[in-house]
Coordinates of C-alpha atoms in Angstrom, one line a residue:
M29 CA 14.6 -31.4 24.5
N30 CA 12.4 -30.1 21.7
T31 CA 12.1 -32.6 18.8
K32 CA 9.6 -30.4 16.9
T33 CA 12.4 -28.2 15.5
F34 CA 14.0 -31.1 13.5
L35 CA 11.2 -33.7 13.1
T36 CA 8.8 -33.3 10.2
R37 CA 5.3 -34.9 10.2
H38 CA 4.3 -35.2 6.6
D39 CA 0.8 -34.4 5.4
I40 CA 0.4 -37.8 3.7
V41 CA -1.7 -40.2 5.7
M42 CA -2.8 -43.7 4.6
E43 CA -6.3 -44.7 5.8
P44 CA -7.9 -48.1 5.7
D45 CA -9.6 -48.8 2.4
D46 CA -12.5 -51.3 2.8
R47 CA -12.7 -51.7 -1.0
R48 CA -9.4 -53.8 -0.8
V49 CA -10.9 -57.3 -0.8
V50 CA -9.7 -60.8 -1.4
I51 CA -11.9 -63.8 -2.2
K52 CA -11.9 -66.7 0.2
L53 CA -13.6 -70.1 0.6
F54 CA -17.0 -69.8 2.3
V55 CA -18.6 -72.9 3.9
P56 CA -22.1 -72.0 5.3
G57 CA -22.6 -73.0 9.0
E58 CA -18.9 -73.5 9.9
D59 CA -18.6 -70.1 11.4
A60 CA -21.5 -70.7 13.8
Q61 CA -21.0 -71.5 17.5
I62 CA -22.8 -74.8 16.9
V63 CA -21.2 -76.2 13.8
Q64 CA -23.7 -77.7 11.3
N65 CA -22.2 -78.3 7.9
R66 CA -24.8 -77.2 5.3
T67 CA -22.7 -78.0 2.2
S68 CA -24.8 -80.9 0.9
S69 CA -28.1 -79.2 1.3
L70 CA -26.9 -76.1 -0.4
I71 CA -25.5 -78.1 -3.3
E72 CA -28.9 -80.0 -3.6
R73 CA -30.7 -76.7 -3.9
I74 CA -28.3 -75.5 -6.6
L75 CA -28.7 -78.7 -8.6
R76 CA -32.5 -78.1 -8.8
L77 CA -31.9 -75.0 -10.9
D78 CA -32.3 -75.5 -14.6
E79 CA -29.5 -74.6 -17.0
E80 CA -31.1 -71.3 -18.0
E81 CA -31.4 -70.1 -14.4
T82 CA -27.9 -71.4 -13.7
G83 CA -26.4 -69.4 -16.5
R84 CA -28.4 -66.3 -15.6
L85 CA -27.2 -66.4 -11.9
L86 CA -23.5 -66.9 -13.0
D87 CA -23.7 -64.1 -15.5
D88 CA -25.0 -61.8 -12.7
V89 CA -22.2 -62.8 -10.3
L90 CA -19.6 -62.2 -12.9
S91 CA -21.0 -58.8 -13.9
R92 CA -20.9 -57.8 -10.2
F93 CA -17.5 -59.2 -9.1
A94 CA -15.2 -59.9 -12.1
G95 CA -13.6 -56.5 -12.0
R96 CA -12.8 -56.8 -8.3
H97 CA -10.6 -59.9 -8.5
H98 CA -7.9 -61.6 -10.6
D99 CA -9.2 -64.5 -12.7
L100 CA -12.5 -65.0 -10.8
L101 CA -13.5 -68.0 -12.9
S102 CA -10.4 -69.9 -11.8
V103 CA -11.1 -69.1 -8.1
F104 CA -14.7 -70.4 -8.5
Q105 CA -13.4 -73.6 -10.1
H106 CA -10.9 -74.1 -7.3
H107 CA -13.6 -73.6 -4.7
Y108 CA -15.9 -76.1 -6.5
E109 CA -13.1 -78.7 -6.5
L110 CA -12.9 -78.3 -2.7
V111 CA -16.5 -79.3 -2.2
Q112 CA -17.1 -81.5 -5.3
H113 CA -17.0 -84.7 -3.2
R114 CA -20.5 -83.6 -1.9
V115 CA -21.9 -83.8 -5.5
P116 CA -23.6 -87.2 -6.1
A117 CA -21.3 -89.3 -8.3
E118 CA -24.0 -90.1 -10.8
I119 CA -24.6 -86.5 -11.7
E120 CA -22.7 -85.0 -14.6
L121 CA -22.5 -81.2 -14.1
S122 CA -22.0 -78.6 -16.9
P123 CA -19.0 -76.2 -16.6
T124 CA -21.5 -73.5 -15.8
A125 CA -23.0 -75.4 -12.9
R126 CA -19.6 -76.2 -11.5
T127 CA -18.6 -72.6 -11.6
L128 CA -21.8 -71.4 -10.0
I129 CA -21.4 -73.9 -7.2
G130 CA -17.9 -72.4 -6.7
A131 CA -19.4 -68.9 -6.5
Y132 CA -21.8 -70.0 -3.7
F133 CA -18.9 -71.3 -1.7
S134 CA -16.9 -68.0 -2.1
H135 CA -17.0 -64.7 -0.2
E136 CA -15.2 -61.4 -0.1
F137 CA -13.0 -60.4 2.8
S138 CA -12.0 -56.8 3.3
V139 CA -8.4 -57.1 4.4
E140 CA -8.1 -53.7 6.1
A141 CA -11.7 -53.0 7.0
A142 CA -10.9 -52.6 10.7
A143 CA -7.4 -51.1 10.6
L144 CA -4.2 -50.4 8.8
C145 CA -1.0 -50.0 10.8
N146 CA 2.5 -50.9 11.8
P147 CA 4.5 -50.4 8.5
S148 CA 8.0 -51.2 7.6
M149 CA 10.1 -49.7 4.8
V150 CA 12.8 -51.1 2.6
P151 CA 14.4 -50.3 -0.8
H152 CA 12.2 -51.5 -3.6
P153 CA 13.6 -54.0 -6.0
D154 CA 12.6 -51.8 -8.9
Q155 CA 14.4 -48.4 -9.0
S156 CA 13.5 -47.6 -12.7
G157 CA 12.0 -44.3 -13.9
L158 CA 13.2 -42.2 -11.0
E159 CA 14.7 -38.6 -10.9
T160 CA 17.9 -37.6 -9.3
G161 CA 17.7 -37.8 -5.5
E162 CA 14.7 -40.2 -5.5
L163 CA 14.4 -43.6 -3.9
R164 CA 11.5 -46.0 -4.4
V165 CA 10.7 -47.9 -1.2
A166 CA 8.5 -51.0 -0.6
M167 CA 6.3 -50.8 2.4
S168 CA 4.7 -53.7 4.3
M169 CA 1.7 -53.0 6.5
R170 CA -0.4 -54.9 9.0
Q171 CA -3.9 -55.1 7.7
I172 CA -6.7 -56.0 10.0
G173 CA -10.1 -57.2 8.8
E174 CA -13.2 -59.0 10.1
G175 CA -12.6 -61.1 13.2
H176 CA -9.4 -59.1 13.9
I177 CA -7.6 -61.3 11.3
S178 CA -4.3 -59.7 10.3
S179 CA -2.5 -60.2 6.9
V180 CA 0.5 -58.5 5.3
G181 CA -0.1 -56.0 2.6
F182 CA 2.3 -53.9 0.5
C183 CA 2.6 -50.6 -1.3
S184 CA 5.3 -48.4 -2.7
A185 CA 6.4 -44.8 -2.2
I186 CA 9.0 -42.4 -3.6
L187 CA 11.3 -40.6 -1.1
G188 CA 13.2 -37.4 -2.0
P189 CA 14.6 -35.3 -3.2
G190 CA 14.9 -33.7 0.2
E191 CA 11.8 -33.9 2.4
Q192 CA 9.5 -34.9 -0.5
I193 CA 7.5 -38.1 -0.3
R194 CA 4.7 -39.4 -2.5
L195 CA 2.7 -42.6 -2.5
E196 CA 2.4 -44.7 -5.6
D197 CA -0.8 -46.3 -6.8
R198 CA -2.4 -49.0 -4.6
T199 CA -5.6 -49.6 -6.6
G200 CA -6.7 -52.7 -8.4
P201 CA -7.7 -56.3 -7.5
L202 CA -5.7 -58.1 -4.8
M203 CA -4.2 -61.6 -4.9
T204 CA -3.2 -63.8 -2.0
G205 CA -0.6 -65.8 -3.9
Q206 CA -0.3 -69.5 -4.7
R207 CA 1.0 -72.0 -2.2
V208 CA 3.9 -73.8 -3.7
G209 CA 6.2 -76.6 -2.5
A210 CA 8.6 -75.4 0.1
M211 CA 12.3 -76.4 0.3
H212 CA 12.7 -77.3 4.0
M213 CA 16.0 -77.2 5.9
R214 CA 17.2 -80.0 8.1
F215 CA 18.7 -77.7 10.7
Q216 CA 15.3 -76.0 11.1
L217 CA 13.7 -79.3 11.9
S218 CA 16.5 -80.1 14.4
A219 CA 15.9 -76.7 16.1
A220 CA 12.2 -77.3 16.2
L221 CA 12.6 -80.7 17.8
I222 CA 14.7 -79.2 20.5
D223 CA 12.0 -76.6 21.2
A224 CA 9.4 -79.3 21.3
E225 CA 11.5 -81.5 23.5
I226 CA 11.2 -84.4 21.1
D227 CA 14.3 -86.7 21.3
N228 CA 13.8 -90.4 20.6
E229 CA 15.0 -92.9 18.1
A230 CA 12.2 -92.2 15.6
S231 CA 13.0 -88.5 15.5
A232 CA 16.7 -89.2 15.3
Y233 CA 16.2 -91.5 12.4
V234 CA 14.1 -89.0 10.5
V235 CA 16.6 -86.2 10.9
S236 CA 19.6 -88.4 10.0
A237 CA 17.8 -89.7 6.8
L238 CA 16.9 -86.3 5.5
P239 CA 19.2 -84.3 3.1
E240 CA 20.3 -80.9 4.1
R241 CA 17.5 -79.4 2.0
Y242 CA 14.4 -81.4 1.2
N243 CA 10.9 -81.0 -0.3
D244 CA 7.6 -82.4 0.9
E245 CA 7.9 -85.5 -1.3
E246 CA 11.4 -86.3 0.0
F247 CA 10.1 -85.8 3.6
E248 CA 7.2 -88.2 3.1
D249 CA 9.6 -90.8 1.5
V250 CA 11.7 -90.7 4.6
I251 CA 8.6 -91.0 6.9
G252 CA 7.4 -93.9 4.8
H253 CA 10.7 -95.8 5.3
V254 CA 10.9 -95.7 9.1
P255 CA 12.1 -99.2 10.1
A256 CA 9.4 -101.5 11.3
E257 CA 11.2 -102.0 14.6
L258 CA 10.9 -98.3 15.3
L259 CA 7.3 -98.2 14.1
A260 CA 6.4 -100.9 16.7
R261 CA 7.5 -98.6 19.6
P262 CA 4.5 -97.1 21.4
T263 CA 5.6 -93.4 21.0
T264 CA 6.7 -93.5 17.3
Q265 CA 3.4 -92.7 15.6
E266 CA 2.8 -89.7 17.9
T267 CA 6.4 -88.6 17.2
L268 CA 5.9 -88.9 13.4
D269 CA 2.6 -86.9 13.6
R270 CA 4.3 -84.1 15.6
I271 CA 7.2 -84.0 13.1
R272 CA 4.7 -83.8 10.2
H273 CA 3.0 -80.9 11.9
I274 CA 6.3 -79.1 12.4
V275 CA 7.3 -79.5 8.8
S276 CA 3.9 -78.4 7.5
E277 CA 4.3 -75.1 9.3
D278 CA 7.0 -74.0 6.9
Y279 CA 5.7 -73.1 3.5
A280 CA 6.2 -70.9 0.3
V281 CA 3.9 -68.7 -1.7
T282 CA 4.5 -67.0 -5.0
F283 CA 2.8 -64.4 -7.1
P284 CA 2.8 -63.9 -10.9
C285 CA 5.4 -61.5 -12.2
A286 CA 2.6 -59.4 -13.7
T287 CA 0.9 -58.8 -10.3
P288 CA 2.1 -55.4 -8.9
L289 CA 3.6 -55.3 -5.4
H290 CA 0.6 -53.3 -4.0
Q291 CA -1.8 -56.1 -5.1
R292 CA 0.0 -58.9 -3.3
I293 CA -1.3 -60.1 0.0
M294 CA 0.4 -62.5 2.3
W295 CA -2.6 -64.3 3.9
P296 CA -2.5 -66.8 6.8
A297 CA -1.6 -70.2 5.4
T298 CA -1.1 -72.5 8.4
R299 CA -3.0 -73.3 11.6
A300 CA -0.4 -71.5 13.7
E301 CA -1.2 -68.2 12.0
S302 CA -4.9 -68.8 11.3
N303 CA -5.9 -65.7 13.3
G304 CA -3.3 -63.4 11.9
M305 CA 0.2 -62.5 10.7
E306 CA 1.1 -59.6 12.9
D307 CA 3.7 -56.8 12.6
A308 CA 6.1 -57.9 9.9
R309 CA 9.4 -56.2 10.2
F310 CA 11.0 -56.2 6.7
V311 CA 14.7 -55.5 6.3
Q312 CA 17.0 -55.7 3.3
V313 CA 19.8 -58.1 4.4
L314 CA 23.3 -58.7 3.1
D315 CA 24.2 -62.4 3.0
P316 CA 27.7 -63.5 3.9
D317 CA 28.2 -64.3 0.2
G318 CA 27.5 -60.7 -0.7
R319 CA 24.0 -61.2 -2.2
L320 CA 21.1 -59.0 -1.1
A321 CA 17.7 -60.3 0.0
Y322 CA 14.8 -59.4 2.2
Q323 CA 13.8 -60.9 5.5
A324 CA 11.0 -60.2 7.8
T325 CA 10.1 -61.5 11.2
Y326 CA 6.4 -61.5 12.3
T327 CA 4.1 -63.0 14.9
A328 CA 1.9 -65.9 14.0
Y329 CA -1.4 -66.0 16.0
D330 CA -3.8 -68.9 16.1
G331 CA -6.4 -67.3 18.4
R332 CA -4.8 -68.6 21.6
Q333 CA -1.0 -68.7 21.2
I334 CA 1.7 -66.7 19.4
S335 CA 4.8 -68.0 17.7
G336 CA 7.6 -66.3 15.7
R337 CA 8.1 -66.7 12.0
V338 CA 10.6 -65.4 9.5
I339 CA 10.0 -64.6 5.8
F340 CA 12.8 -64.8 3.2
T341 CA 12.5 -63.4 -0.3
R342 CA 14.9 -62.0 -2.9
D343 CA 12.3 -60.2 -5.0
L344 CA 9.2 -59.6 -2.9
R345 CA 7.4 -62.0 -5.2
H346 CA 8.4 -65.5 -4.0
F347 CA 8.2 -65.8 -0.2
E348 CA 9.5 -68.6 2.0
V349 CA 8.2 -68.8 5.5
T350 CA 9.9 -70.8 8.4
Q351 CA 9.6 -70.9 12.1
L352 CA 11.9 -69.1 14.5
H353 CA 13.3 -71.2 17.3
G354 CA 15.1 -70.8 20.6
P355 CA 14.3 -69.0 23.9
A356 CA 14.5 -65.5 22.4
A357 CA 11.9 -66.3 19.8
R358 CA 9.1 -67.0 22.2
N359 CA 7.7 -63.4 22.4
K360 CA 6.7 -60.8 20.0
G361 CA 8.8 -58.2 18.3
M362 CA 12.0 -59.8 17.0
A363 CA 13.9 -57.6 14.5
L364 CA 16.9 -58.8 12.5
F365 CA 20.1 -57.0 11.9
P366 CA 20.6 -56.2 8.2
R367 CA 24.0 -58.0 8.1
Y368 CA 26.2 -60.4 10.1
V369 CA 28.2 -58.6 12.7
G370 CA 31.5 -60.3 13.5
G371 CA 30.3 -63.5 11.9
R372 CA 27.2 -63.5 14.1
K373 CA 23.5 -63.4 13.1
L374 CA 21.9 -60.9 15.5
A375 CA 18.4 -59.8 16.4
L376 CA 16.7 -57.4 18.7
C377 CA 14.0 -59.0 20.8
R378 CA 11.9 -58.6 24.0
S379 CA 11.9 -62.2 25.2
D380 CA 10.9 -61.2 28.8
G381 CA 8.0 -59.0 27.6
E382 CA 9.3 -55.7 28.8
T383 CA 13.1 -55.3 28.1
L384 CA 14.8 -54.7 24.8
G385 CA 17.6 -57.2 24.3
L386 CA 20.1 -58.5 21.8
S387 CA 20.1 -62.2 20.8
V388 CA 22.6 -64.3 18.9
R389 CA 21.6 -67.2 16.7
D390 CA 23.7 -70.3 17.6
D391 CA 25.1 -73.1 15.4
Q392 CA 21.8 -75.0 15.8
H393 CA 19.9 -71.9 14.4
R394 CA 18.3 -71.2 17.7
W395 CA 18.0 -67.7 19.1
Q396 CA 19.6 -67.6 22.5
H397 CA 18.6 -65.8 25.6
A398 CA 19.0 -62.0 25.1
A399 CA 21.5 -59.7 26.7
P400 CA 19.6 -56.6 27.9
L401 CA 20.1 -53.3 26.1
L402 CA 17.3 -51.1 27.4
V403 CA 15.1 -51.5 30.4
P404 CA 12.0 -49.4 31.3
H405 CA 13.3 -46.6 33.4
R406 CA 11.6 -43.3 32.2
G407 CA 8.2 -42.0 32.8
W408 CA 7.1 -42.5 29.2
D409 CA 8.3 -46.1 29.0
L410 CA 7.9 -47.6 32.5
I411 CA 5.6 -50.4 31.4
Q412 CA 7.8 -51.9 28.6
V413 CA 10.2 -51.0 25.9
G414 CA 10.9 -52.7 22.6
N415 CA 12.1 -52.1 19.0
C416 CA 10.4 -50.3 16.2
G417 CA 12.1 -52.4 13.5
S418 CA 15.5 -53.6 12.5
P419 CA 18.6 -51.5 13.3
V420 CA 19.7 -49.0 10.7
E421 CA 23.4 -48.9 10.0
T422 CA 25.0 -45.4 10.1
E423 CA 28.6 -44.3 10.4
A424 CA 28.0 -43.4 14.0
G425 CA 26.6 -46.8 15.0
W426 CA 23.5 -49.0 14.7
L427 CA 20.5 -46.7 15.0
V428 CA 17.7 -48.5 16.8
L429 CA 14.2 -47.0 16.8
T430 CA 12.5 -48.0 20.0
H431 CA 9.0 -47.8 21.5
G432 CA 8.0 -47.3 25.1
V433 CA 4.7 -47.6 26.9
G434 CA 3.7 -45.2 29.7
P435 CA 0.6 -44.2 31.7
M436 CA -2.7 -45.0 30.1
R437 CA -0.9 -47.5 27.8
R438 CA 0.4 -44.6 25.7
Y439 CA 3.0 -45.7 23.2
A440 CA 5.8 -43.4 22.0
I441 CA 8.8 -43.8 19.7
G442 CA 12.3 -43.2 20.8
A443 CA 15.8 -43.9 19.5
M444 CA 19.2 -45.3 20.7
L445 CA 22.6 -46.0 19.2
L446 CA 24.6 -49.2 19.4
D447 CA 28.3 -49.8 18.7
L448 CA 28.8 -51.0 15.1
E449 CA 31.3 -53.8 16.0
N450 CA 30.0 -54.6 19.4
P451 CA 26.2 -54.0 19.4
E452 CA 26.0 -55.2 23.0
R453 CA 27.3 -51.8 23.9
V454 CA 24.9 -48.8 24.0
I455 CA 26.6 -45.7 22.7
A456 CA 23.8 -43.1 23.2
D457 CA 20.1 -42.7 23.8
L458 CA 17.4 -40.1 23.1
P459 CA 16.0 -39.9 26.7
D460 CA 13.0 -37.7 26.0
G461 CA 11.7 -39.6 23.1
L462 CA 11.2 -38.8 19.4
L463 CA 7.5 -39.1 18.5
F464 CA 4.4 -39.0 20.6
P465 CA 0.7 -39.3 19.5
D466 CA -0.8 -35.9 18.8
D467 CA -4.5 -35.0 19.3
V468 CA -5.5 -36.6 16.0
E469 CA -3.2 -39.7 16.2
R470 CA -4.3 -40.6 19.7
E471 CA -7.9 -41.5 18.4
G472 CA -8.6 -44.8 16.8
Y473 CA -9.1 -48.6 17.0
V474 CA -6.4 -48.9 19.7
P475 CA -6.1 -45.4 21.2
N476 CA -2.8 -43.6 22.1
V477 CA -0.5 -45.9 20.2
L478 CA 2.3 -45.0 17.8
Y479 CA 4.2 -47.9 16.4
S480 CA 6.6 -48.7 13.6
C481 CA 8.1 -51.8 12.2
G482 CA 11.0 -50.2 10.5
G483 CA 12.4 -47.0 8.9
I484 CA 15.1 -46.3 6.3
V485 CA 17.8 -43.7 5.8
H486 CA 17.9 -41.9 2.4
D487 CA 20.0 -38.9 1.5
G488 CA 20.9 -38.0 5.0
R489 CA 17.3 -38.3 6.4
L490 CA 15.7 -41.0 8.5
W491 CA 12.3 -41.8 7.1
L492 CA 9.8 -43.3 9.6
P493 CA 6.5 -44.7 8.6
Y494 CA 4.3 -45.4 11.7
G495 CA 0.9 -46.7 12.7
A496 CA -1.3 -44.3 14.6
S497 CA -3.8 -46.0 17.0
D498 CA -4.1 -49.0 14.7
V499 CA -6.2 -47.0 12.3
R500 CA -3.9 -45.1 9.9
V501 CA -0.3 -44.8 8.7
G502 CA 1.6 -41.6 9.1
F503 CA 5.0 -40.5 8.0
A504 CA 7.8 -38.5 9.7
S505 CA 11.3 -37.7 8.6
I506 CA 14.3 -36.4 10.5
D507 CA 17.7 -35.1 9.5
L508 CA 20.0 -37.9 10.6
D509 CA 22.8 -35.7 11.8
Q510 CA 20.4 -33.6 13.9
L511 CA 18.9 -36.7 15.5
L512 CA 22.3 -38.1 16.4
S513 CA 23.5 -34.8 17.8
R514 CA 20.5 -34.7 20.2
M515 CA 21.3 -38.1 21.6
V516 CA 22.9 -38.3 25.1
P517 CA 26.0 -40.5 25.4
A518 CA 25.4 -43.6 27.5
S519 CA 27.1 -43.6 30.9
A520 CA 30.1 -45.9 31.3

């Protein structure tokens, strides 16, 4: 089967841009193997500067960096507040001195200095200013910087008419967003307690005392009113500490309305994702009440362990992040269906590490063991198979982009079709694959890998953004009818 006759590789390629930087807290010495906090000695040296030198240094910093960041002075002030307890209480600092201290405890991080890869594509919330036949899409990408730390970045593109595609501007200062109070859900806590195998009278009291949705203050109020008889039990304090940790892993971040999508960065915000937010699979979802929203699953990595997370947003500006629970959520690569099917919330997953399966979320909001859909059985996918993003609904069925891993850990992208009403049933498959790394795409940070986190259908074409060897992002498009016609019906 020859896919070259109907698959178009577009000339547009997105390369990592090391000028895309965010500003982060910097504490000298804490990144060394032998930790020696040098905060106090650095502050002492800064305090020896006279006001004239302090002003000159701050002016120099602002002239070099102000154009690279949103509201640099506020960031410096915030970083000063994080270390101000090291300033002797009897010393009254000028605003200039406080700001300069904040500058010394700041540094730039190039979010995609190492790699840019694994994009997903959804309809953009803003469809203004377009010509007939055009669709604006929002893309998420995995950005990898120093220390192999991954974050989630965004950009936008215009698809159509026909086979045309153009990227929109992605210049300007970046922003990591403001952490805001999250609204937690009681059923999420219950699901987490099951996963953590926490079931005692203290945990039962906390769950029963919480409202269905609660904020951090309401949670602490419940924790503060645990009955004395339960507090006296030897396991209660450990239980409460573990519950606090579980609740703290769910959070929300928001961006100002004036910050364009391509300048928004979702940066690791909890201990579980401190070493990266990997491979976000965004999909536009239809709620049972008929409202549209966006969701994305991703892998949180703390340097040793992985765990699943889901992002919820209605506008790609305010993001709520919660944990995924259940046996199917214990591996990488979960991808949500864009709507409920037969009243069921479904997801593709690879809970055994090598088989693409279908999982159902139960009444406790836990993702159950997956039913197998596709097992490694062809030369180009004998190591493992998985999804390349959420299923795309077509009249013929659920179109699932897949990936397979073959000899020399060579990744390729394939496709399969599931029944619309009964996705457990595979209708057809593209046995010889769809997209393989060419001589250019095979070279990179992680050689011989093609991988996508989700495509989209527009005007009869499947648009597929994909990462190539974890270095760059490429684009392909395929006439949908031709793709479907080349699929082989599944055997009964």
